[in-house]
């Protein structure tokens, strides 16, 4: 039995179709989940906030490969979009000018020890600093280094050098698996059973059994910057101040890790290297607009923005291609107001991915972030799709003939104008044939070759550069 290929000669321009809607996943922000970003050993901070976006759960993890008890700490130097990131745990601020802060600790230990196993890359050095302070000044100090590979746990001890016989009041610690200034990818170490000697007070959580989980309630199907925020001042939270339903999303510009002031969400991936958001939700047809309701309370001369970014996967270079985008400013309003983000593209091939993004402050125009605390509420998002094939920019010329239609392989085209080239697309918008005609003329024959039976689309390019989309 012969396969049947069909190219319909119905032109879509001028034919009335009703727009279609597609649901935006969690567009009403009703569903939220507890997202775990990483864990830190109590009472330490760690390098995890710098790495967990690129490395699941970060580069400091709770390991069951312990010397005693249930857990040890595992530190690794990893690659991130921002470059190499060493694994480190610490409390206190180890700045170039000295050591600031730390934990309350009263004592005068003569040494500190811990069990380590490690694999430190050639040219790299793991580092440990123990600082004991009195009234803000360092009076006791221990520093150690590890190099090479040691595959099983061994005890390492460091003497503490004292400049005063007084009892300390503060303890600061820094432990890393790489050199602070020149880390090497792949270096790693495990630490367990840290302890002080000749001390009335123990080393804090020296057995690494106690860990804090760092995470927040996140909106399903959306990404936020909460992981980079102070847990007491999150950028994105669930709000019962809604336009419809129970919840809306509240986006506030806050100070985040790295010093920026941002309030940002997207249904895909955040921009990198000053680019635009990528990824997002699949779309069945070209979007016409995204609409919804918002209210906005800025701080100072701030502006919120809503944006959509339209993509199509390019099978030739195996990359997502940005087709079109639109940014809409959201002006101040104390009560929920309607907004639309229109998009002009309605061509062929069809888009396949839509990224939706909102920012609570003006980080669009490369200005200083002046709106610390600016707050944006979003609710009741809807997506409206264009009817298939409508494009007011495509010129129509009905003086043509395609026959036989349907056919089992070969089609003939007669056009009133000269035909320069013909392109054939499948139903998903993938170009499957591109016929370049060496001899100008008004007639062409097309042999589609080994393609499955079904519906195909034709674009005819004539001598005046006109394009015609047929079904």
CSV table of C-alpha atoms in Angstrom, one decimal:
chain,number,residue,atom,x,y,z
A,1,UNK,CA,0.0,0.0,0.0
A,2,UNK,CA,1.3,3.4,-0.9
A,3,UNK,CA,1.8,6.1,1.7
A,4,UNK,CA,-0.4,9.2,1.2
A,5,UNK,CA,1.2,12.7,1.6
A,6,UNK,CA,-1.1,15.6,1.8
A,7,UNK,CA,-0.5,19.3,1.2
A,8,UNK,CA,-3.7,21.2,1.6
A,9,UNK,CA,-4.0,24.4,-0.5
A,10,UNK,CA,-6.1,26.3,2.1
A,11,UNK,CA,-4.5,29.6,3.0
A,12,UNK,CA,-5.1,30.7,6.6
A,13,UNK,CA,-4.9,34.4,6.2
A,14,UNK,CA,-8.3,36.1,6.3
A,15,UNK,CA,-10.0,33.1,7.8
A,16,UNK,CA,-11.5,33.6,11.2
A,17,UNK,CA,-10.4,31.4,14.0
A,18,UNK,CA,-11.0,31.7,17.8
A,19,UNK,CA,-7.9,32.0,20.0
A,20,UNK,CA,-7.1,29.0,22.2
A,21,UNK,CA,-6.0,28.9,25.8
A,22,UNK,CA,-3.3,26.8,27.4
A,23,UNK,CA,-2.9,26.4,31.2
A,24,UNK,CA,0.2,27.9,32.8
A,25,UNK,CA,1.4,25.4,35.4
A,26,UNK,CA,0.6,26.8,38.8
A,27,UNK,CA,-0.4,30.1,37.2
A,28,UNK,CA,-2.6,30.9,40.2
A,29,UNK,CA,0.3,30.1,42.7
A,30,UNK,CA,-2.0,27.8,44.7
A,31,UNK,CA,0.5,25.0,45.2
A,32,UNK,CA,3.8,25.2,47.0
A,33,UNK,CA,6.4,22.7,48.3
A,34,UNK,CA,9.2,22.6,50.8
A,35,UNK,CA,12.4,22.7,48.8
A,36,UNK,CA,15.6,21.5,50.4
A,37,UNK,CA,18.6,23.4,49.1
A,38,UNK,CA,21.4,22.0,51.2
A,39,UNK,CA,22.5,21.1,54.7
A,40,UNK,CA,25.1,22.7,57.0
A,41,UNK,CA,26.8,21.1,60.0
A,42,UNK,CA,25.7,23.0,63.2
A,43,UNK,CA,27.0,25.7,63.9
A,44,UNK,CA,28.9,26.2,60.7
A,45,UNK,CA,28.2,28.2,57.6
A,46,UNK,CA,29.5,26.7,54.4
A,47,UNK,CA,30.3,27.2,50.7
A,48,UNK,CA,27.0,25.6,49.7
A,49,UNK,CA,25.1,28.9,48.8
A,50,UNK,CA,27.7,29.4,46.1
A,51,UNK,CA,27.5,26.0,44.5
A,52,UNK,CA,24.1,24.3,45.0
A,53,UNK,CA,22.6,25.8,41.8
A,54,UNK,CA,25.2,23.9,39.8
A,55,UNK,CA,25.9,21.0,42.2
A,56,UNK,CA,22.9,19.3,43.8
A,57,UNK,CA,22.9,19.9,47.5
A,58,UNK,CA,26.1,21.9,47.3
A,59,UNK,CA,29.8,21.0,47.8
A,60,UNK,CA,29.6,20.4,51.6
A,61,UNK,CA,27.4,17.4,52.4
A,62,UNK,CA,26.5,15.1,55.3
A,63,UNK,CA,28.2,11.8,54.6
A,64,UNK,CA,27.5,8.4,56.2
A,65,UNK,CA,31.2,7.5,55.5
A,66,UNK,CA,32.1,8.5,59.0
A,67,UNK,CA,34.9,7.6,61.5
A,68,UNK,CA,32.4,7.1,64.4
A,69,UNK,CA,28.7,7.8,64.8
A,70,UNK,CA,26.4,8.3,61.8
A,71,UNK,CA,27.9,11.2,59.9
A,72,UNK,CA,31.0,13.1,58.8
A,73,UNK,CA,31.4,16.3,56.8
A,74,UNK,CA,32.4,15.9,53.1
A,75,UNK,CA,34.0,18.9,51.4
A,76,UNK,CA,34.7,19.1,47.6
A,77,UNK,CA,36.1,21.6,45.2
A,78,UNK,CA,33.8,21.8,42.2
A,79,UNK,CA,33.1,23.7,39.0
A,80,UNK,CA,30.3,26.2,38.8
A,81,UNK,CA,29.1,28.8,36.3
A,82,UNK,CA,31.1,31.3,38.3
A,83,UNK,CA,34.3,29.2,38.2
A,84,UNK,CA,35.9,26.9,40.7
A,85,UNK,CA,34.4,26.8,44.2
A,86,UNK,CA,36.3,25.2,47.1
A,87,UNK,CA,34.5,23.3,49.8
A,88,UNK,CA,34.6,25.1,53.1
A,89,UNK,CA,32.9,25.2,56.5
A,90,UNK,CA,33.4,28.0,58.9
A,91,UNK,CA,32.1,30.2,61.7
A,92,UNK,CA,33.5,33.7,62.0
A,93,UNK,CA,34.6,36.1,59.2
A,94,UNK,CA,38.1,35.4,58.0
A,95,UNK,CA,38.8,38.6,56.2
A,96,UNK,CA,42.2,39.9,54.9
A,97,UNK,CA,42.4,42.3,57.9
A,98,UNK,CA,41.9,39.6,60.5
A,99,UNK,CA,39.2,37.4,62.0
A,100,UNK,CA,35.9,39.0,62.9
A,101,UNK,CA,33.0,37.4,64.8
A,102,UNK,CA,32.7,33.8,65.8
A,103,UNK,CA,30.9,31.8,68.5
A,104,UNK,CA,31.0,32.3,72.3
A,105,UNK,CA,33.6,29.9,73.7
A,106,UNK,CA,35.3,30.0,77.1
A,107,UNK,CA,38.5,28.0,77.4
A,108,UNK,CA,42.2,27.7,77.0
A,109,UNK,CA,42.8,24.4,75.2
A,110,UNK,CA,46.4,23.4,74.4
A,111,UNK,CA,45.6,21.6,71.1
A,112,UNK,CA,42.9,20.6,68.7
A,113,UNK,CA,42.6,17.3,66.8
A,114,UNK,CA,40.3,15.7,64.2
A,115,UNK,CA,40.1,12.6,62.0
A,116,UNK,CA,40.6,13.2,58.3
A,117,UNK,CA,40.7,11.3,55.1
A,118,UNK,CA,41.3,13.1,51.9
A,119,UNK,CA,42.3,13.3,48.2
A,120,UNK,CA,44.0,16.6,47.6
A,121,UNK,CA,44.9,17.2,44.0
A,122,UNK,CA,48.5,17.9,43.0
A,123,UNK,CA,49.4,21.5,43.6
A,124,UNK,CA,46.6,22.0,46.0
A,125,UNK,CA,46.5,22.3,49.8
A,126,UNK,CA,43.6,21.8,52.3
A,127,UNK,CA,43.7,24.3,55.1
A,128,UNK,CA,42.5,24.6,58.7
A,129,UNK,CA,42.5,27.7,60.9
A,130,UNK,CA,41.5,27.8,64.6
A,131,UNK,CA,41.4,31.2,66.2
A,132,UNK,CA,40.5,31.9,69.9
A,133,UNK,CA,39.9,35.5,70.8
A,134,UNK,CA,39.5,37.7,73.8
A,135,UNK,CA,37.7,41.0,73.6
A,136,UNK,CA,38.0,40.9,69.8
A,137,UNK,CA,41.8,40.1,69.7
A,138,UNK,CA,43.3,36.8,68.7
A,139,UNK,CA,45.1,35.3,71.7
A,140,UNK,CA,45.3,31.6,70.5
A,141,UNK,CA,46.0,30.3,67.0
A,142,UNK,CA,46.4,26.9,65.3
A,143,UNK,CA,47.0,26.5,61.5
A,144,UNK,CA,47.3,23.2,59.6
A,145,UNK,CA,47.7,22.0,56.0
A,146,UNK,CA,47.0,18.7,54.3
A,147,UNK,CA,48.4,17.5,50.9
A,148,UNK,CA,48.3,14.3,48.9
A,149,UNK,CA,46.0,11.4,49.3
A,150,UNK,CA,45.0,9.5,52.5
A,151,UNK,CA,42.2,7.0,51.8
A,152,UNK,CA,41.4,6.0,55.4
A,153,UNK,CA,40.6,8.1,58.5
A,154,UNK,CA,43.6,9.1,60.6
A,155,UNK,CA,44.0,11.5,63.5
A,156,UNK,CA,45.7,14.8,63.0
A,157,UNK,CA,46.5,17.2,65.8
A,158,UNK,CA,47.6,20.8,65.9
A,159,UNK,CA,49.1,22.7,68.9
A,160,UNK,CA,47.5,26.0,69.8
A,161,UNK,CA,49.9,28.9,70.1
A,162,UNK,CA,48.9,31.3,72.9
A,163,UNK,CA,49.9,34.9,73.4
A,164,UNK,CA,48.0,35.3,76.6
A,165,UNK,CA,47.2,33.1,79.6
A,166,UNK,CA,43.6,34.3,79.8
A,167,UNK,CA,40.6,32.3,78.9
A,168,UNK,CA,39.2,33.0,75.4
A,169,UNK,CA,35.6,34.3,75.0
A,170,UNK,CA,35.2,33.6,71.2
A,171,UNK,CA,36.1,30.8,68.8
A,172,UNK,CA,36.4,31.1,65.0
A,173,UNK,CA,37.1,28.2,62.6
A,174,UNK,CA,37.8,27.8,58.9
A,175,UNK,CA,38.3,24.4,57.3
A,176,UNK,CA,38.6,24.0,53.5
A,177,UNK,CA,39.6,21.2,51.1
A,178,UNK,CA,41.6,23.5,48.8
A,179,UNK,CA,43.9,26.5,49.0
A,180,UNK,CA,41.8,29.6,49.6
A,181,UNK,CA,43.4,31.5,46.7
A,182,UNK,CA,44.1,28.8,44.2
A,183,UNK,CA,41.7,25.8,44.5
A,184,UNK,CA,42.2,22.8,42.2
A,185,UNK,CA,39.2,20.9,40.8
A,186,UNK,CA,38.5,17.6,42.5
A,187,UNK,CA,40.2,18.1,45.8
A,188,UNK,CA,38.1,16.6,48.6
A,189,UNK,CA,38.3,15.7,52.3
A,190,UNK,CA,36.2,14.1,55.1
A,191,UNK,CA,36.3,15.3,58.7
A,192,UNK,CA,35.0,13.7,61.8
A,193,UNK,CA,35.5,13.7,65.6
A,194,UNK,CA,37.1,17.1,66.1
A,195,UNK,CA,38.0,17.8,69.8
A,196,UNK,CA,39.9,20.2,72.0
A,197,UNK,CA,42.5,18.9,74.6
A,198,UNK,CA,42.9,20.3,78.1
A,199,UNK,CA,39.6,22.3,77.7
A,200,UNK,CA,36.7,22.5,80.1
A,201,UNK,CA,34.3,23.1,77.1
A,202,UNK,CA,34.1,20.7,74.1
A,203,UNK,CA,34.6,21.5,70.4
A,204,UNK,CA,31.2,22.6,69.0
A,205,UNK,CA,29.5,19.6,67.3
A,206,UNK,CA,32.8,17.9,66.9
A,207,UNK,CA,31.3,14.6,65.9
A,208,UNK,CA,29.3,16.3,63.0
A,209,UNK,CA,26.1,14.5,64.0
A,210,UNK,CA,23.9,17.7,64.0
A,211,UNK,CA,23.0,19.4,60.7
A,212,UNK,CA,20.6,22.2,59.7
A,213,UNK,CA,18.5,21.8,56.6
A,214,UNK,CA,18.4,25.0,54.6
A,215,UNK,CA,15.3,25.3,52.4
A,216,UNK,CA,12.1,27.2,52.0
A,217,UNK,CA,8.6,26.9,50.7
A,218,UNK,CA,8.7,27.3,46.9
A,219,UNK,CA,5.9,27.7,44.3
A,220,UNK,CA,5.5,24.6,42.2
A,221,UNK,CA,6.7,25.0,38.5
A,222,UNK,CA,8.6,28.3,39.3
A,223,UNK,CA,12.2,29.2,40.3
A,224,UNK,CA,13.1,31.8,42.9
A,225,UNK,CA,16.2,33.4,44.4
A,226,UNK,CA,15.2,32.4,48.0
A,227,UNK,CA,18.3,30.1,48.3
A,228,UNK,CA,20.5,33.2,48.1
A,229,UNK,CA,18.6,35.2,50.7
A,230,UNK,CA,18.7,35.6,54.4
A,231,UNK,CA,16.1,33.0,55.6
A,232,UNK,CA,14.5,35.8,57.7
A,233,UNK,CA,14.1,38.0,54.6
A,234,UNK,CA,13.1,35.9,51.7
A,235,UNK,CA,12.6,37.3,48.2
A,236,UNK,CA,9.5,35.1,47.3
A,237,UNK,CA,6.8,34.1,49.7
A,238,UNK,CA,3.2,32.7,49.5
A,239,UNK,CA,0.6,35.4,50.2
A,240,UNK,CA,-3.1,35.1,51.0
A,241,UNK,CA,-3.6,38.6,49.6
A,242,UNK,CA,-4.8,37.2,46.3
A,243,UNK,CA,-7.0,38.2,43.3
A,244,UNK,CA,-8.6,34.8,43.1
A,245,UNK,CA,-8.3,31.5,44.9
A,246,UNK,CA,-6.4,31.2,48.2
A,247,UNK,CA,-2.9,32.4,47.3
A,248,UNK,CA,-0.8,34.7,45.2
A,249,UNK,CA,2.9,35.1,45.0
A,250,UNK,CA,4.7,37.9,46.7
A,251,UNK,CA,8.0,39.0,45.2
A,252,UNK,CA,10.1,41.4,47.2
A,253,UNK,CA,13.5,42.9,46.2
A,254,UNK,CA,16.0,42.0,48.9
A,255,UNK,CA,19.7,41.9,49.4
A,256,UNK,CA,21.0,38.6,48.2
A,257,UNK,CA,24.3,36.7,48.2
A,258,UNK,CA,26.8,38.6,46.1
A,259,UNK,CA,25.5,42.1,47.0
A,260,UNK,CA,22.7,42.6,44.4
A,261,UNK,CA,19.2,43.7,45.3
A,262,UNK,CA,16.8,41.5,43.4
A,263,UNK,CA,13.3,40.1,43.5
A,264,UNK,CA,12.9,37.7,40.6
A,265,UNK,CA,10.9,34.6,39.5
A,266,UNK,CA,10.8,32.6,36.3
A,267,UNK,CA,9.2,29.4,35.1
A,268,UNK,CA,12.5,28.3,33.5
A,269,UNK,CA,16.1,29.2,34.1
A,270,UNK,CA,17.6,32.4,35.4
A,271,UNK,CA,19.8,34.5,33.0
A,272,UNK,CA,23.5,33.8,32.9
A,273,UNK,CA,26.2,36.2,31.7
A,274,UNK,CA,23.8,39.1,31.3
A,275,UNK,CA,21.6,37.1,29.0
A,276,UNK,CA,17.9,36.4,29.1
A,277,UNK,CA,15.9,33.7,30.9
A,278,UNK,CA,15.8,30.4,29.2
A,279,UNK,CA,13.8,27.2,29.4
A,280,UNK,CA,10.2,27.4,30.5
A,281,UNK,CA,6.9,25.6,29.7
A,282,UNK,CA,6.1,23.8,26.4
A,283,UNK,CA,3.6,25.5,24.1
A,284,UNK,CA,1.4,23.8,21.5
A,285,UNK,CA,1.0,26.9,19.3
A,286,UNK,CA,2.5,30.3,19.0
A,287,UNK,CA,1.5,32.4,22.1
A,288,UNK,CA,-0.5,35.5,21.6
A,289,UNK,CA,-0.3,36.9,25.1
A,290,UNK,CA,0.2,36.2,28.8
A,291,UNK,CA,-2.2,38.0,31.1
A,292,UNK,CA,-3.0,38.2,34.8
A,293,UNK,CA,-3.4,40.4,37.8
A,294,UNK,CA,-0.9,42.3,39.8
A,295,UNK,CA,-0.4,44.9,42.4
A,296,UNK,CA,2.9,46.7,43.0
A,297,UNK,CA,4.2,48.8,45.9
A,298,UNK,CA,7.6,50.2,44.9
A,299,UNK,CA,10.2,51.8,47.1
A,300,UNK,CA,11.4,55.1,45.6
A,301,UNK,CA,11.5,55.5,41.8
A,302,UNK,CA,11.4,51.8,41.1
A,303,UNK,CA,9.6,49.8,38.4
A,304,UNK,CA,8.5,46.2,38.2
A,305,UNK,CA,8.6,44.3,34.9
A,306,UNK,CA,6.8,41.3,33.4
A,307,UNK,CA,8.5,39.5,30.6
A,308,UNK,CA,8.0,36.6,28.2
A,309,UNK,CA,10.7,34.9,26.1
A,310,UNK,CA,9.7,32.7,23.2
A,311,UNK,CA,12.0,29.8,22.0
A,312,UNK,CA,12.2,27.2,19.3
A,313,UNK,CA,14.6,24.2,19.4
A,314,UNK,CA,17.0,24.3,16.5
A,315,UNK,CA,17.9,20.7,15.6
A,316,UNK,CA,20.7,21.8,13.4
A,317,UNK,CA,22.9,23.4,16.1
A,318,UNK,CA,21.1,21.5,19.0
A,319,UNK,CA,20.3,24.8,20.8
A,320,UNK,CA,17.2,26.7,21.8
A,321,UNK,CA,16.8,29.7,19.6
A,322,UNK,CA,15.2,32.9,21.0
A,323,UNK,CA,12.5,33.8,18.6
A,324,UNK,CA,10.9,36.8,20.2
A,325,UNK,CA,10.5,38.5,23.6
A,326,UNK,CA,8.5,41.3,25.3
A,327,UNK,CA,8.9,43.2,28.5
A,328,UNK,CA,6.1,45.2,30.1
A,329,UNK,CA,6.5,47.7,33.0
A,330,UNK,CA,4.1,47.2,35.9
A,331,UNK,CA,3.2,50.6,37.4
A,332,UNK,CA,2.4,51.1,41.0
A,333,UNK,CA,-1.1,50.0,42.2
A,334,UNK,CA,-2.3,49.3,45.7
A,335,UNK,CA,-5.0,47.0,44.5
A,336,UNK,CA,-5.0,44.2,42.0
A,337,UNK,CA,-5.0,45.4,38.3
A,338,UNK,CA,-5.1,43.5,35.0
A,339,UNK,CA,-2.0,43.3,32.8
A,340,UNK,CA,-1.1,41.8,29.5
A,341,UNK,CA,2.2,40.8,27.9
A,342,UNK,CA,1.6,40.6,24.1
A,343,UNK,CA,4.0,39.0,21.7
A,344,UNK,CA,4.1,39.7,18.0
A,345,UNK,CA,5.7,36.5,16.6
A,346,UNK,CA,3.2,34.3,14.8
A,347,UNK,CA,5.3,32.7,12.1
A,348,UNK,CA,6.6,29.4,11.0
A,349,UNK,CA,8.2,27.3,12.5
A,350,UNK,CA,6.0,27.3,15.6
A,351,UNK,CA,7.6,28.2,18.9
A,352,UNK,CA,7.8,25.3,21.4
A,353,UNK,CA,8.9,26.9,24.7
A,354,UNK,CA,7.7,29.9,26.6
A,355,UNK,CA,9.6,31.5,29.5
A,356,UNK,CA,7.7,33.8,31.8
A,357,UNK,CA,9.5,36.1,34.3
A,358,UNK,CA,8.7,38.8,36.8
A,359,UNK,CA,11.0,41.2,38.6
A,360,UNK,CA,10.0,43.5,41.5
A,361,UNK,CA,12.6,46.1,40.6
A,362,UNK,CA,14.3,47.8,37.7
A,363,UNK,CA,17.1,45.4,37.0
A,364,UNK,CA,16.3,45.6,33.3
A,365,UNK,CA,17.8,48.9,32.3
A,366,UNK,CA,21.2,48.4,34.0
A,367,UNK,CA,20.6,51.0,36.6
A,368,UNK,CA,21.5,51.0,40.3
A,369,UNK,CA,19.2,48.8,42.3
A,370,UNK,CA,17.3,51.5,44.2
A,371,UNK,CA,14.2,49.6,45.2
A,372,UNK,CA,15.2,47.6,48.3
A,373,UNK,CA,11.9,46.4,49.6
A,374,UNK,CA,9.8,47.0,46.4
A,375,UNK,CA,7.0,44.4,46.5
A,376,UNK,CA,5.1,42.8,43.6
A,377,UNK,CA,2.1,40.5,43.9
A,378,UNK,CA,1.1,38.2,40.9
A,379,UNK,CA,-2.0,36.1,40.5
A,380,UNK,CA,-4.3,34.4,38.0
A,381,UNK,CA,-2.0,34.0,35.0
A,382,UNK,CA,-3.4,32.9,31.7
A,383,UNK,CA,-1.9,32.1,28.4
A,384,UNK,CA,-3.7,32.8,25.1
A,385,UNK,CA,-2.4,31.0,21.9
A,386,UNK,CA,-2.7,32.2,18.4
A,387,UNK,CA,-4.8,30.1,15.9
A,388,UNK,CA,-2.5,27.8,13.9
A,389,UNK,CA,-1.2,29.5,10.7
A,390,UNK,CA,-2.4,33.1,11.1
A,391,UNK,CA,0.3,35.6,10.2
A,392,UNK,CA,-0.7,39.0,9.0
A,393,UNK,CA,2.8,39.6,7.6
A,394,UNK,CA,2.6,36.8,5.1
A,395,UNK,CA,1.6,38.0,1.6
A,396,UNK,CA,-1.0,35.9,-0.1
A,397,UNK,CA,-1.1,35.3,-3.8
A,398,UNK,CA,-3.7,32.8,-4.8
A,399,UNK,CA,-2.5,32.4,-8.4
A,400,UNK,CA,-1.0,29.0,-7.9
A,401,UNK,CA,-1.8,25.3,-8.3
A,402,UNK,CA,-0.5,22.2,-6.4
A,403,UNK,CA,-1.4,18.8,-7.8
A,404,UNK,CA,-2.0,16.0,-7.2
A,405,UNK,CA,-3.0,16.6,-3.6
A,406,UNK,CA,-3.0,14.3,-1.8
A,407,UNK,CA,-0.1,12.4,-3.4
A,408,UNK,CA,2.1,9.4,-2.7
A,409,UNK,CA,5.4,11.2,-3.3
A,410,UNK,CA,5.6,13.8,-6.1
A,411,UNK,CA,3.8,17.2,-6.2
A,412,UNK,CA,3.7,19.7,-9.1
A,413,UNK,CA,3.4,23.5,-8.4
A,414,UNK,CA,2.4,26.1,-10.9
A,415,UNK,CA,2.7,29.8,-9.8
A,416,UNK,CA,1.8,33.0,-11.6
A,417,UNK,CA,5.1,34.4,-10.6
A,418,UNK,CA,8.6,33.0,-10.9
A,419,UNK,CA,9.4,30.4,-8.3
A,420,UNK,CA,12.9,30.6,-6.8
A,421,UNK,CA,12.7,28.1,-3.9
A,422,UNK,CA,10.3,25.9,-2.0
A,423,UNK,CA,10.5,24.8,1.6
A,424,UNK,CA,8.6,21.9,3.1
A,425,UNK,CA,7.9,21.7,6.9
A,426,UNK,CA,6.3,18.9,8.9
A,427,UNK,CA,3.4,19.5,11.2
A,428,UNK,CA,5.8,20.3,14.1
A,429,UNK,CA,7.5,23.0,12.1
A,430,UNK,CA,10.7,21.1,11.3
A,431,UNK,CA,12.0,21.8,7.8
A,432,UNK,CA,12.4,18.5,6.0
A,433,UNK,CA,13.1,19.7,2.4
A,434,UNK,CA,14.5,22.8,0.9
A,435,UNK,CA,14.3,23.0,-2.9
A,436,UNK,CA,16.6,25.5,-4.6
A,437,UNK,CA,15.6,25.9,-8.2
A,438,UNK,CA,18.5,26.7,-10.6
A,439,UNK,CA,16.3,27.6,-13.5
A,440,UNK,CA,13.8,30.4,-12.9
A,441,UNK,CA,10.3,29.5,-14.0
A,442,UNK,CA,6.7,29.2,-13.0
A,443,UNK,CA,6.6,25.5,-12.6
A,444,UNK,CA,8.3,23.1,-10.2
A,445,UNK,CA,8.0,19.4,-9.3
A,446,UNK,CA,8.7,18.3,-5.7
A,447,UNK,CA,9.6,14.8,-4.7
A,448,UNK,CA,9.3,14.5,-0.9
A,449,UNK,CA,11.1,11.2,-0.7
A,450,UNK,CA,11.0,8.8,2.3
A,451,UNK,CA,8.7,10.7,4.7
A,452,UNK,CA,5.7,9.3,6.6
A,453,UNK,CA,2.2,9.9,5.4
A,454,UNK,CA,0.6,12.9,6.9
A,455,UNK,CA,0.0,16.7,6.6
A,456,UNK,CA,2.9,19.0,5.4
A,457,UNK,CA,3.3,22.7,4.9
A,458,UNK,CA,4.8,24.6,1.9
A,459,UNK,CA,6.5,28.0,1.8
A,460,UNK,CA,7.0,29.3,-1.7
A,461,UNK,CA,9.6,32.0,-2.3
A,462,UNK,CA,9.1,34.0,-5.5
A,463,UNK,CA,11.2,36.4,-7.6
A,464,UNK,CA,10.0,39.4,-5.5
A,465,UNK,CA,10.8,37.7,-2.2
A,466,UNK,CA,7.2,37.0,-1.3
A,467,UNK,CA,6.4,34.2,1.0
A,468,UNK,CA,3.3,32.1,1.0
A,469,UNK,CA,2.4,29.6,3.8
A,470,UNK,CA,0.0,26.9,2.7
A,471,UNK,CA,-1.6,23.9,4.4
